[in-house]
Tab-separated table of C-alpha atoms and ligand atoms in Angstrom:
chain	number	residue	atom	x	y	z
Y	1	MET	CA	-16.428	-19.418	10.955
Y	2	PRO	CA	-14.539	-16.595	9.437
Y	3	VAL	CA	-15.799	-13.362	9.423
Y	4	PRO	CA	-14.994	-10.062	6.822
Y	5	GLY	CA	-11.713	-8.595	8.078
Y	6	PRO	CA	-8.855	-6.052	7.213
Y	7	GLY	CA	-6.563	-8.563	5.762
Y	8	TYR	CA	-9.034	-9.246	2.771
Y	9	SER	CA	-9.843	-5.730	2.094
Y	10	ILE	CA	-10.596	-4.631	-1.559
Y	11	THR	CA	-11.506	-1.114	-2.751
Y	12	ILE	CA	-14.087	-1.530	-6.169
Y	13	ARG	CA	-13.934	1.342	-8.123
Y	14	VAL	CA	-17.437	1.039	-10.049
Y	15	GLU	CA	-19.388	3.391	-12.498
Y	16	ALA	CA	-23.081	3.884	-11.732
Y	17	PRO	CA	-26.090	5.902	-13.406
Y	18	PRO	CA	-27.146	8.742	-11.589
Y	19	THR	CA	-29.981	7.949	-9.989
Y	20	ALA	CA	-31.342	8.825	-6.417
Y	21	SER	CA	-31.232	4.749	-5.625
Y	22	ALA	CA	-27.437	4.115	-6.972
Y	23	ALA	CA	-25.954	4.241	-3.552
Y	24	GLY	CA	-28.253	2.229	-1.971
Y	25	ASP	CA	-28.428	-0.211	-5.011
Y	26	LEU	CA	-24.620	-0.877	-4.563
Y	27	THR	CA	-24.343	-0.851	-0.912
Y	28	SER	CA	-27.295	-3.715	-0.934
Y	29	ALA	CA	-25.518	-5.552	-3.485
Y	30	VAL	CA	-22.421	-5.810	-1.419
Y	31	GLY	CA	-24.338	-6.406	1.870
Y	32	ARG	CA	-26.314	-9.568	0.306
Y	33	VAL	CA	-23.147	-11.437	-0.298
Y	34	GLY	CA	-21.664	-10.473	3.386
Y	35	GLY	CA	-19.432	-8.263	2.982
Y	36	VAL	CA	-18.844	-5.274	5.299
Y	37	ILE	CA	-18.464	-1.727	3.729
Y	38	THR	CA	-15.544	0.695	5.324
Y	39	ALA	CA	-15.762	3.539	3.242
Y	40	PHE	CA	-18.026	4.696	0.142
Y	41	ASP	CA	-16.696	8.054	-1.838
Y	42	VAL	CA	-17.709	9.492	-4.852
Y	43	VAL	CA	-14.806	10.243	-6.846
Y	44	GLU	CA	-16.056	11.811	-10.221
Y	45	SER	CA	-19.721	12.914	-11.178
Y	46	HIS	CA	-20.811	13.523	-14.730
Y	47	ALA	CA	-24.191	14.103	-16.134
Y	48	ASP	CA	-24.871	10.611	-17.167
Y	49	ARG	CA	-23.101	8.676	-14.582
Y	50	VAL	CA	-21.282	8.733	-11.187
Y	51	VAL	CA	-18.133	7.065	-10.143
Y	52	PHE	CA	-17.787	5.670	-6.679
Y	53	ASP	CA	-14.796	3.803	-4.702
Y	54	ILE	CA	-16.225	1.171	-2.438
Y	55	THR	CA	-14.055	-0.270	0.199
Y	56	CYS	CA	-15.193	-3.503	2.158
Y	57	ASN	CA	-13.562	-6.377	4.099
Y	58	ALA	CA	-14.511	-9.446	2.936
Y	59	MET	CA	-13.527	-13.401	4.006
Y	60	SER	CA	-11.276	-14.634	1.288
Y	61	ALA	CA	-9.933	-14.059	-1.919
Y	62	ASN	CA	-13.305	-15.545	-3.226
Y	63	HIS	CA	-15.672	-13.954	-1.174
Y	64	ALA	CA	-13.772	-10.883	-2.591
Y	65	LYS	CA	-14.703	-11.917	-6.187
Y	66	ASP	CA	-17.997	-12.757	-5.046
Y	67	ILE	CA	-18.666	-9.135	-4.002
Y	68	THR	CA	-17.353	-7.687	-7.082
Y	69	ASP	CA	-19.505	-10.020	-9.387
Y	70	GLY	CA	-22.444	-8.939	-7.304
Y	71	LEU	CA	-21.595	-5.137	-8.248
Y	72	ASP	CA	-20.868	-5.863	-12.053
Y	73	ALA	CA	-24.344	-7.679	-12.098
Y	74	LEU	CA	-26.263	-4.468	-11.356
Y	75	PRO	CA	-28.066	-2.834	-14.312
Y	76	GLY	CA	-26.075	-0.148	-15.859
Y	77	VAL	CA	-22.867	-0.595	-13.179
Y	78	ARG	CA	-19.693	-1.366	-14.229
Y	79	VAL	CA	-16.647	-2.581	-12.151
Y	80	ARG	CA	-13.788	-0.542	-13.422
Y	81	LYS	CA	-11.077	-1.871	-11.166
Y	82	VAL	CA	-10.494	-3.905	-8.215
Y	83	SER	CA	-7.536	-2.727	-5.601
Y	84	ASP	CA	-6.597	-5.410	-2.814
Y	85	ARG	CA	-5.395	-2.952	-0.317
Y	86	THR	CA	-3.134	-5.550	1.367
Y	87	PHE	CA	-1.333	-5.913	-1.868
Y	88	LEU	CA	-1.269	-2.168	-1.805
Y	89	VAL	CA	0.583	-2.023	1.456
Y	90	HIS	CA	3.032	-4.551	0.322
Y	91	LEU	CA	4.175	-2.246	-2.940
Y	92	GLY	CA	8.097	-2.242	-2.594
Y	93	GLY	CA	8.302	-3.812	0.767
Y	94	LYS	CA	7.307	-2.372	4.314
Y	95	ILE	CA	10.324	-1.186	5.842
Y	96	GLU	CA	13.634	1.430	4.161
Y	97	VAL	CA	16.868	2.212	6.394
Y	98	THR	CA	17.060	5.788	7.028
Y	99	SER	CA	20.270	7.813	7.607
Y	100	LYS	CA	20.510	9.534	11.443
Y	101	VAL	CA	23.471	11.797	10.318
Y	102	ALA	CA	22.984	14.519	8.042
Y	103	LEU	CA	25.148	14.864	4.999
Y	104	ARG	CA	24.881	18.355	3.919
Y	105	ASN	CA	28.172	19.021	3.043
Y	106	ARG	CA	31.857	18.330	2.677
Y	107	ASP	CA	32.095	18.586	6.654
Y	108	ASP	CA	29.312	16.269	7.273
Y	109	LEU	CA	30.778	13.838	4.781
Y	110	SER	CA	34.116	14.088	6.762
Y	111	ARG	CA	33.225	13.201	9.827
Y	112	ALA	CA	30.018	10.634	8.665
Y	113	TYR	CA	32.445	9.217	6.021
Y	114	THR	CA	36.158	9.363	5.309
Y	115	PRO	CA	38.560	10.147	6.459
Y	116	GLY	CA	36.893	10.698	10.003
Y	117	VAL	CA	35.320	7.244	10.298
Y	118	ALA	CA	38.914	5.398	9.934
Y	119	ARG	CA	39.359	6.630	13.454
Y	120	ILE	CA	35.973	4.975	14.534
Y	121	CYS	CA	37.054	1.729	12.945
Y	122	GLN	CA	40.430	2.026	14.460
Y	123	ALA	CA	38.783	2.340	17.970
Y	124	ILE	CA	36.666	-0.789	17.086
Y	125	ALA	CA	39.630	-2.939	16.179
Y	126	ALA	CA	41.646	-2.022	19.565
Y	127	ASN	CA	38.486	-2.655	21.797
Y	128	PRO	CA	36.108	-4.839	19.798
Y	129	GLU	CA	33.395	-4.051	22.532
Y	130	ASP	CA	33.029	-0.375	21.376
Y	131	ALA	CA	31.072	-1.676	18.232
Y	132	ARG	CA	27.943	-1.825	20.888
Y	133	ARG	CA	28.692	2.069	21.564
Y	134	LEU	CA	29.555	3.109	17.969
Y	135	THR	CA	27.806	1.207	15.311
Y	136	ILE	CA	24.361	-0.106	14.618
Y	137	LYS	CA	25.156	-3.509	16.564
Y	138	ARG	CA	23.717	-1.645	19.816
Y	139	ASN	CA	20.199	-1.506	18.328
Y	140	THR	CA	20.042	-3.872	15.579
Y	141	VAL	CA	18.251	-7.685	15.069
Y	142	ALA	CA	18.855	-9.824	12.563
Y	143	VAL	CA	15.535	-11.784	11.523
Y	144	VAL	CA	16.726	-15.128	10.224
Y	145	THR	CA	14.684	-17.642	8.679
Y	146	ASP	CA	15.357	-20.338	6.074
Y	147	GLY	CA	11.313	-19.919	5.101
Y	148	THR	CA	10.181	-23.649	6.232
Y	149	ALA	CA	7.496	-23.277	8.557
Y	150	VAL	CA	6.442	-19.708	7.507
Y	151	LEU	CA	2.542	-18.659	9.198
Y	152	GLY	CA	0.197	-21.568	8.686
Y	153	LEU	CA	1.620	-22.178	4.843
Y	154	GLY	CA	4.537	-24.289	5.468
Y	155	ASN	CA	7.853	-24.567	3.272
Y	156	ILE	CA	7.256	-21.958	0.989
Y	157	GLY	CA	11.112	-20.755	0.931
Y	158	PRO	CA	13.144	-17.641	1.975
Y	159	ALA	CA	11.729	-15.147	-0.886
Y	160	ALA	CA	8.153	-15.959	0.073
Y	161	ALA	CA	8.993	-15.745	3.727
Y	162	LEU	CA	10.001	-11.903	3.074
Y	163	PRO	CA	7.025	-10.102	3.653
Y	164	VAL	CA	6.560	-11.734	7.026
Y	165	MET	CA	9.796	-10.664	8.188
Y	166	GLU	CA	9.760	-7.142	7.287
Y	167	GLY	CA	6.502	-7.080	9.115
Y	168	LYS	CA	8.070	-9.046	12.093
Y	169	ALA	CA	10.957	-6.000	11.400
Y	170	ALA	CA	7.953	-3.434	11.211
Y	171	LEU	CA	6.288	-4.641	14.315
Y	172	PHE	CA	10.250	-4.577	16.500
Y	173	LYS	CA	10.458	-1.026	15.412
Y	174	LYS	CA	6.724	0.145	16.510
Y	175	PHE	CA	6.694	-1.772	19.482
Y	176	ALA	CA	10.474	-1.238	21.188
Y	177	GLY	CA	12.295	1.050	18.886
Y	178	VAL	CA	14.545	-1.816	17.881
Y	179	ASP	CA	16.097	-1.691	14.408
Y	180	ALA	CA	15.898	-5.107	12.709
Y	181	TRP	CA	16.701	-6.516	9.369
Y	182	PRO	CA	15.078	-9.676	7.358
Y	183	VAL	CA	17.701	-12.341	6.550
Y	184	CYS	CA	16.447	-14.915	4.471
Y	185	LEU	CA	18.450	-17.580	3.847
Y	186	ASP	CA	18.360	-19.615	0.732
Y	187	THR	CA	19.451	-22.826	2.241
Y	188	GLN	CA	17.566	-25.250	4.467
Y	189	ASP	CA	20.515	-27.314	5.420
Y	190	THR	CA	21.311	-27.189	9.535
Y	191	GLU	CA	25.050	-26.408	8.732
Y	192	GLU	CA	24.708	-23.676	6.067
Y	193	ILE	CA	22.262	-21.759	8.393
Y	194	ILE	CA	24.710	-21.942	11.493
Y	195	ARG	CA	27.423	-20.785	9.321
Y	196	ALA	CA	25.957	-18.056	7.762
Y	197	VAL	CA	24.449	-16.863	11.041
Y	198	GLU	CA	27.849	-16.875	12.351
Y	199	LEU	CA	29.251	-14.989	9.541
Y	200	ILE	CA	26.767	-12.158	9.925
Y	201	ALA	CA	26.749	-11.849	13.446
Y	202	PRO	CA	29.077	-9.384	14.251
Y	203	VAL	CA	26.874	-6.567	12.480
Y	204	TYR	CA	23.681	-7.517	15.299
Y	205	GLY	CA	22.947	-7.271	18.893
Y	206	GLY	CA	20.802	-10.420	18.943
Y	207	ILE	CA	19.472	-12.993	16.752
Y	208	ASN	CA	15.553	-13.341	16.164
Y	209	LEU	CA	15.286	-17.032	14.707
Y	210	GLU	CA	11.976	-17.105	12.416
Y	211	ASP	CA	9.707	-19.576	11.344
Y	212	ILE	CA	12.448	-22.349	10.919
Y	213	ALA	CA	10.578	-25.821	10.857
Y	214	ALA	CA	10.993	-28.684	14.331
Y	215	PRO	CA	12.800	-30.414	14.905
Y	216	ARG	CA	15.605	-28.569	13.139
Y	217	CYS	CA	15.195	-25.140	14.662
Y	218	PHE	CA	15.752	-26.840	18.102
Y	219	GLU	CA	19.567	-27.867	16.783
Y	220	ILE	CA	19.980	-24.345	15.199
Y	221	GLU	CA	19.267	-22.425	18.107
Y	222	ALA	CA	21.358	-24.460	20.597
Y	223	ARG	CA	24.336	-24.997	18.361
Y	224	LEU	CA	24.209	-20.693	17.800
Y	225	ARG	CA	23.665	-20.345	21.121
Y	226	GLU	CA	27.029	-21.937	21.998
Y	227	LYS	CA	28.834	-20.141	19.125
Y	228	LEU	CA	27.583	-16.648	19.339
Y	229	ASP	CA	28.441	-13.739	22.137
Y	230	ILE	CA	25.350	-12.376	21.208
Y	231	PRO	CA	21.481	-13.769	22.798
Y	232	VAL	CA	19.647	-16.245	20.122
Y	233	PHE	CA	15.830	-16.625	20.551
Y	234	HIS	CA	13.598	-18.578	18.049
Y	235	ASP	CA	10.518	-16.739	18.738
Y	236	ASP	CA	8.208	-19.249	17.496
Y	237	GLN	CA	9.479	-21.211	20.521
Y	238	HIS	CA	10.353	-19.026	23.273
Y	239	GLY	CA	7.769	-16.078	21.719
Y	240	THR	CA	4.869	-18.395	22.098
Y	241	ALA	CA	6.038	-19.799	25.538
Y	242	ILE	CA	6.350	-16.126	27.224
Y	243	VAL	CA	3.078	-15.220	26.336
Y	244	VAL	CA	1.387	-18.580	27.275
Y	245	VAL	CA	2.785	-18.998	30.704
Y	246	GLY	CA	2.019	-14.942	31.110
Y	247	ALA	CA	-1.461	-15.853	30.276
Y	248	LEU	CA	-1.661	-18.877	32.366
Y	249	ARG	CA	-0.748	-16.975	35.329
Y	250	ASN	CA	-3.421	-14.676	34.853
Y	251	ALA	CA	-6.028	-17.346	34.079
Y	252	LEU	CA	-5.150	-19.212	37.178
Y	253	ARG	CA	-5.665	-16.337	39.304
Y	254	VAL	CA	-9.096	-15.810	37.959
Y	255	VAL	CA	-10.275	-19.265	38.644
Y	256	GLY	CA	-7.984	-19.225	41.818
Y	257	LYS	CA	-6.353	-22.414	41.218
Y	258	ASP	CA	-2.440	-23.203	42.242
Y	259	ILE	CA	-0.536	-23.846	39.127
Y	260	THR	CA	1.220	-27.159	41.308
Y	261	LYS	CA	-1.973	-28.748	41.808
Y	262	CYS	CA	-2.931	-28.552	38.303
Y	263	LYS	CA	-2.735	-31.508	35.564
Y	264	VAL	CA	-1.802	-29.561	32.189
Y	265	VAL	CA	-2.355	-30.735	28.740
Y	266	VAL	CA	0.002	-29.758	26.296
Y	267	CYS	CA	-1.001	-30.829	22.509
Y	268	GLY	CA	1.581	-30.236	19.706
Y	269	VAL	CA	5.125	-30.842	20.872
Y	270	GLY	CA	6.915	-29.168	18.082
Y	271	ALA	CA	8.554	-25.805	17.981
Y	272	ALA	CA	5.740	-23.678	20.318
Y	273	GLY	CA	4.563	-26.816	22.414
Y	274	SER	CA	8.259	-27.678	23.634
Y	275	ALA	CA	9.006	-24.631	24.626
Y	276	ILE	CA	5.412	-23.880	26.643
Y	277	ILE	CA	6.365	-27.358	28.153
Y	278	ARG	CA	9.896	-25.954	29.166
Y	279	LEU	CA	8.937	-23.188	30.404
Y	280	LEU	CA	5.889	-24.051	32.404
Y	281	GLN	CA	7.869	-26.589	34.303
Y	282	HIS	CA	9.282	-23.620	35.847
Y	283	GLN	CA	6.634	-23.167	38.016
Y	284	LYS	CA	6.139	-26.894	38.720
Y	285	PRO	CA	2.747	-27.815	37.661
Y	286	GLY	CA	1.340	-30.597	39.134
Y	287	ASP	CA	1.722	-32.899	35.832
Y	288	ILE	CA	1.949	-32.234	32.311
Y	289	LEU	CA	0.815	-34.427	29.646
Y	290	ALA	CA	2.434	-33.893	26.130
Y	291	VAL	CA	-0.078	-34.916	23.271
Y	292	ASP	CA	1.254	-35.208	19.627
Y	293	ILE	CA	-0.350	-36.387	16.269
Y	294	HIS	CA	0.929	-39.893	17.560
Y	295	GLY	CA	-0.844	-39.543	21.196
Y	296	ILE	CA	0.101	-38.932	24.581
Y	297	VAL	CA	3.963	-38.807	24.980
Y	298	HIS	CA	5.614	-41.342	27.271
Y	299	PRO	CA	8.928	-43.078	27.679
Y	300	LYS	CA	7.751	-46.414	26.393
Y	301	ARG	CA	6.491	-44.867	23.080
Y	302	ASP	CA	8.195	-45.841	19.714
Y	303	ASN	CA	10.388	-43.366	17.370
Y	304	LEU	CA	11.062	-40.512	19.962
Y	305	ASP	CA	13.116	-38.181	18.715
Y	306	SER	CA	15.676	-36.455	21.077
Y	307	ASN	CA	13.263	-33.879	21.941
Y	308	LEU	CA	10.298	-36.266	22.584
Y	309	GLU	CA	12.522	-38.414	24.532
Y	310	GLN	CA	13.531	-35.275	27.141
Y	311	ILE	CA	9.936	-34.608	27.240
Y	312	ALA	CA	8.584	-37.885	27.906
Y	313	ALA	CA	11.207	-37.813	30.898
Y	314	SER	CA	10.318	-34.771	32.516
Y	315	THR	CA	6.432	-35.256	31.862
Y	316	ASN	CA	3.525	-37.900	32.285
Y	317	VAL	CA	4.519	-38.578	36.359
Y	318	GLU	CA	1.972	-41.915	35.889
Y	319	GLY	CA	3.099	-42.841	32.436
Y	320	LYS	CA	0.040	-42.647	30.650
Y	321	ALA	CA	-0.577	-43.966	26.849
Y	322	GLY	CA	-3.789	-43.030	24.924
Y	323	THR	CA	-5.502	-40.646	22.730
Y	324	LEU	CA	-5.874	-36.544	23.487
Y	325	HIS	CA	-9.158	-37.166	24.508
Y	326	ASP	CA	-8.107	-39.469	27.313
Y	327	ALA	CA	-5.656	-37.046	28.454
Y	328	LEU	CA	-8.090	-34.241	28.686
Y	329	VAL	CA	-10.386	-36.217	31.138
Y	330	GLY	CA	-9.530	-34.345	34.610
Y	331	ALA	CA	-7.124	-31.895	33.022
Y	332	ASP	CA	-7.089	-28.331	34.389
Y	333	VAL	CA	-5.630	-26.686	31.545
Y	334	PHE	CA	-5.376	-27.269	27.838
Y	335	ILE	CA	-2.560	-25.774	26.094
Y	336	GLY	CA	-3.082	-26.567	21.988
Y	337	VAL	CA	-0.273	-25.664	19.218
Y	338	SER	CA	-1.055	-28.331	17.279
Y	339	ALA	CA	-4.177	-28.730	14.534
Y	340	PRO	CA	-7.522	-27.573	13.873
Y	341	ASN	CA	-10.802	-29.130	15.107
Y	342	LEU	CA	-9.268	-32.008	17.527
Y	343	PHE	CA	-12.154	-32.123	20.116
Y	344	GLY	CA	-15.093	-30.642	20.907
Y	345	ALA	CA	-17.597	-29.322	23.874
Y	346	ALA	CA	-18.129	-33.403	25.276
Y	347	GLN	CA	-14.276	-33.829	25.863
Y	348	VAL	CA	-14.088	-29.945	27.472
Y	349	ALA	CA	-16.679	-31.303	29.750
Y	350	THR	CA	-14.888	-34.474	30.869
Y	351	MET	CA	-12.295	-31.507	31.946
Y	352	SER	CA	-11.954	-30.473	35.757
Y	353	SER	CA	-14.247	-27.712	36.745
Y	354	ASP	CA	-13.326	-24.308	35.926
Y	355	ALA	CA	-11.264	-25.571	32.941
Y	356	ILE	CA	-8.922	-23.427	31.340
Y	357	VAL	CA	-8.653	-23.940	27.203
Y	358	PHE	CA	-5.915	-22.241	25.099
Y	359	ALA	CA	-6.736	-23.273	21.517
Y	360	LEU	CA	-4.012	-21.362	19.511
Y	361	ALA	CA	-3.531	-23.782	16.192
Y	362	ASN	CA	-3.683	-20.718	13.419
Y	363	PRO	CA	-5.912	-19.768	11.546
Y	364	ASP	CA	-8.446	-22.611	12.836
Y	365	PRO	CA	-8.032	-23.705	16.632
Y	366	GLU	CA	-8.192	-27.391	18.177
Y	367	ILE	CA	-11.855	-26.307	19.092
Y	368	ASP	CA	-14.410	-23.572	18.223
Y	369	PRO	CA	-13.911	-21.207	20.608
Y	370	VAL	CA	-17.655	-20.967	21.223
Y	371	GLU	CA	-18.227	-24.907	21.790
Y	372	ALA	CA	-15.108	-24.307	24.044
Y	373	GLN	CA	-16.956	-21.795	26.248
Y	374	GLN	CA	-19.801	-23.813	26.893
Y	375	HIS	CA	-18.191	-25.645	29.707
Y	376	ALA	CA	-14.666	-23.859	29.873
Y	377	ALA	CA	-14.241	-20.927	32.355
Y	378	ILE	CA	-11.525	-19.267	30.149
Y	379	VAL	CA	-10.935	-19.744	26.361
Y	380	ALA	CA	-7.976	-18.534	24.526
Y	381	THR	CA	-6.938	-18.632	20.908
Y	382	GLY	CA	-4.222	-16.773	18.737
Y	383	ARG	CA	-7.672	-14.783	17.119
Y	384	SER	CA	-7.631	-10.948	17.076
Y	385	ASP	CA	-11.701	-11.776	16.738
Y	386	TYR	CA	-12.297	-13.686	19.930
Y	387	PRO	CA	-10.983	-12.287	23.381
Y	388	ASN	CA	-7.965	-13.355	24.768
Y	389	GLN	CA	-5.637	-13.296	21.767
Y	390	ILE	CA	-2.482	-14.958	22.503
Y	391	ASN	CA	0.060	-13.123	20.260
Y	392	ASN	CA	4.025	-12.989	20.363
Y	393	VAL	CA	3.675	-9.351	19.905
Y	394	LEU	CA	3.354	-9.021	23.340
Y	395	ALA	CA	6.826	-10.844	23.899
Y	396	PHE	CA	9.362	-10.415	21.786
Y	397	PRO	CA	9.637	-6.750	21.106
Y	398	GLY	CA	10.224	-5.881	24.998
Y	399	VAL	CA	12.286	-9.424	24.967
Y	400	PHE	CA	15.055	-7.915	22.620
Y	401	ARG	CA	14.611	-4.426	24.026
Y	402	GLY	CA	15.677	-5.441	27.339
Y	403	LEU	CA	18.270	-7.767	25.953
Y	404	LEU	CA	19.820	-4.819	23.842
Y	405	ASP	CA	19.743	-2.229	26.458
Y	406	ALA	CA	21.506	-4.944	29.000
Y	407	HIS	CA	24.123	-5.612	26.315
Y	408	ALA	CA	23.109	-8.933	27.014
Y	409	THR	CA	25.631	-11.900	25.807
Y	410	SER	CA	23.073	-14.604	25.979
Y	411	ILE	CA	19.499	-15.560	27.136
Y	412	THR	CA	18.495	-17.662	30.216
Y	413	ASP	CA	15.073	-18.625	31.112
Y	414	ALA	CA	15.106	-16.926	34.117
Y	415	MET	CA	14.698	-13.909	31.395
Y	416	LEU	CA	12.153	-15.802	29.663
Y	417	VAL	CA	10.078	-16.090	33.247
Y	418	ALA	CA	10.312	-12.589	33.556
Y	419	ALA	CA	9.218	-11.520	30.531
Y	420	ALA	CA	6.007	-13.986	30.997
Y	421	ASN	CA	5.279	-12.664	34.518
Y	422	ALA	CA	5.395	-8.842	33.131
Y	423	ILE	CA	3.212	-9.416	30.745
Y	424	ALA	CA	0.941	-10.873	33.326
Y	425	ASP	CA	1.445	-8.053	35.542
Y	426	VAL	CA	0.520	-5.520	33.050
Y	427	VAL	CA	-3.080	-6.415	33.741
Y	428	GLU	CA	-4.305	-4.962	37.308
Y	429	PRO	CA	-6.230	-6.718	39.373
Y	430	GLU	CA	-9.230	-4.400	38.576
Y	431	ARG	CA	-9.035	-5.286	34.825
Y	432	LEU	CA	-8.625	-8.871	35.349
Y	433	ASN	CA	-11.339	-11.417	34.218
Y	434	ALA	CA	-12.319	-14.621	32.180
Y	435	SER	CA	-12.265	-12.364	29.023
Y	436	PHE	CA	-9.172	-10.221	29.908
Y	437	ILE	CA	-6.217	-12.187	30.552
Y	438	VAL	CA	-3.541	-10.799	28.423
Y	439	PRO	CA	-3.146	-7.149	28.129
Y	440	SER	CA	-3.902	-6.053	24.313
Y	441	VAL	CA	-1.033	-5.797	21.424
Y	442	PHE	CA	-1.393	-2.038	21.422
Y	443	ASP	CA	-0.686	-1.689	24.742
Y	444	ASN	CA	2.052	0.811	25.454
Y	445	ALA	CA	2.914	-0.471	28.730
Y	446	VAL	CA	3.576	-3.564	27.816
Y	447	ALA	CA	7.226	-3.149	26.000
Y	448	PRO	CA	8.138	-1.407	28.480
Y	449	ALA	CA	7.429	-3.856	31.167
Y	450	VAL	CA	8.870	-6.691	29.589
Y	451	ALA	CA	12.118	-4.373	28.871
Y	452	GLU	CA	12.650	-3.764	31.851
Y	453	ALA	CA	11.868	-7.264	33.621
Y	454	VAL	CA	14.532	-8.722	30.800
Y	455	LYS	CA	17.189	-6.192	31.160
Y	456	ASN	CA	16.737	-6.575	35.421
Y	457	ALA	CA	17.034	-10.274	34.801
Y	458	ALA	CA	19.891	-10.022	32.464
Y	459	GLN	CA	21.652	-8.153	34.786
Y	460	ALA	CA	21.011	-10.191	37.922
Y	461	ASN	CA	22.315	-12.982	35.469
F	501	NAD	N1	0.443	-17.055	19.657
F	501	NAD	C1	0.039	-18.200	18.831
F	501	NAD	O1	-1.581	-18.177	18.568
F	501	NAD	C2	0.725	-19.388	18.099
F	501	NAD	C3	2.041	-19.377	18.613
F	501	NAD	C4	2.855	-20.225	17.938
F	501	NAD	C5	2.229	-21.243	17.189
F	501	NAD	N2	1.000	-21.307	16.926
F	501	NAD	C6	0.002	-22.419	16.369
F	501	NAD	O2	0.444	-23.767	16.860
F	501	NAD	C7	0.874	-24.695	15.548
F	501	NAD	C8	1.679	-25.502	15.705
F	501	NAD	O3	2.631	-24.431	15.482
F	501	NAD	P1	4.476	-25.092	15.664
F	501	NAD	O4	5.461	-23.700	15.539
F	501	NAD	O5	4.542	-25.575	17.214
F	501	NAD	O6	4.648	-26.076	14.509
F	501	NAD	P2	5.297	-28.046	14.665
F	501	NAD	O7	4.700	-28.115	13.263
F	501	NAD	O8	6.793	-27.538	15.106
F	501	NAD	O9	4.637	-28.817	15.539
F	501	NAD	C9	2.991	-28.800	15.572
F	501	NAD	C10	2.747	-29.807	16.497
F	501	NAD	O10	1.326	-30.327	16.138
F	501	NAD	C11	1.155	-31.791	16.295
F	501	NAD	N3	0.217	-32.409	15.793
F	501	NAD	C12	-0.303	-32.270	14.318
F	501	NAD	N4	-1.343	-32.581	13.985
F	501	NAD	C13	-2.123	-33.052	15.220
F	501	NAD	C14	-3.141	-33.826	15.538
F	501	NAD	N5	-3.986	-34.211	14.937
F	501	NAD	N6	-3.031	-33.875	17.037
F	501	NAD	C15	-1.980	-33.973	17.967
F	501	NAD	N7	-1.087	-33.215	17.775
F	501	NAD	C16	-0.967	-32.678	16.440
F	501	NAD	C17	2.878	-32.271	15.605
F	501	NAD	O11	2.871	-33.856	15.946
F	501	NAD	C18	3.782	-31.552	16.328
F	501	NAD	O12	3.969	-31.924	17.712
F	501	NAD	C19	0.296	-24.075	14.473
F	501	NAD	O13	-1.071	-23.972	14.343
F	501	NAD	C20	0.588	-22.196	15.052
F	501	NAD	O14	-0.077	-21.590	14.021
F	501	NAD	C21	0.072	-20.260	17.712
């Protein structure tokens, strides 16, 4: 059940009669249709009318309209205009380039630009590694997308993906001081994407692939990793896997189970699910059952692509076939990165005691978290309105900070495991409980801890 939130926050400018009851009438009208007022300001006062700005959270665009209509229907009230605060935040984009050098006079210009800059160019031409010392390459990451799998919106293309990539760049800067820049490519051709990234790579110290649909994302990442001398990281795969594996480490600490004895069901074997399975395998779980839209993945199933073939070969020790509901029977852990509303409390009841349920499909999870809590010991989702939010922001800023600081030329599973452990260990034993298995995304300790762990793993490489 959605609740009013800041993602649908509007400011409504209304004129009302100057009566003692005007403010109360307006706030009641918003409350009657379920809006949540977050600010109420008088912007003008006249003998015959008062003008208010009412800022409130809604559940959806339609709900925002209901709130506005409710106010407009009050006697003597007129809605002058409605501003959508989310659109206001996006006017002109969310990031910009700023210069680190002063350009006040001819002297400054001669050093930062010609003729002085020529000597820097020559130094780099003579020693290409100097690019990391003398240019933005040292601290800059490309956030590359083709716009094919954007949030839950699907294939909306490169221009429509840009607001998400800008947001990602803003998060990189805020949490880890990394300068990230969106690169939205107007092609969905695997070869063209690979070639385009190869061509722009000299500027960057790392490539963050984003919102590129499976299964193409696997080939694009693998081929770029072979070709480039900078780390390539598909966040939808590895960012998710890092946070999930970190959260699971803490969840198992809470319930006192050993992963090597656990049966883990991973539902969804796309970008996120495949990477979660591969990273989990480093922890040697008792067994993993992978489940996709066609049921449990096993070697004898028809039409397995190369990704599913690999997964089938390395999971499901008993070669089980069946549905998600079959897979859940006796499972210790459920990890869902698939689709909404696939099971209910009855299926959680069939899981082992002290079951762990991570229902991460966005925006609606595989099971309503409230239903899951009836039988599970620990429940996590991707949502910010429930405890235990699995959010990639816990991983990617620190991961790239560590990679850049280590001048890493590649990325390994050891670095991903180190990042997962670092996130888990930010939650000290005295704070750890069933409702707090991952730190808050605003915990300032997370990115430095992840960066340090990744840097150490990179330098040990
Ligand atoms: N931090 C997070 O919370 C987080 C991170 C990554 C992905 N996700 C969510 O996980 C979901 C999957 O993301 P992705 O990028 O891996 O997508 P994807 O398209 O690459 O993969 C989706 C997978 O789900 C499976 N699937 C679809 N419908 C199913 C059904 N009815 N039953 C079983 N399996 C089904 C598909 O077969 C496929 O294997 C999305 O909802 C995404 O928002 C959440």
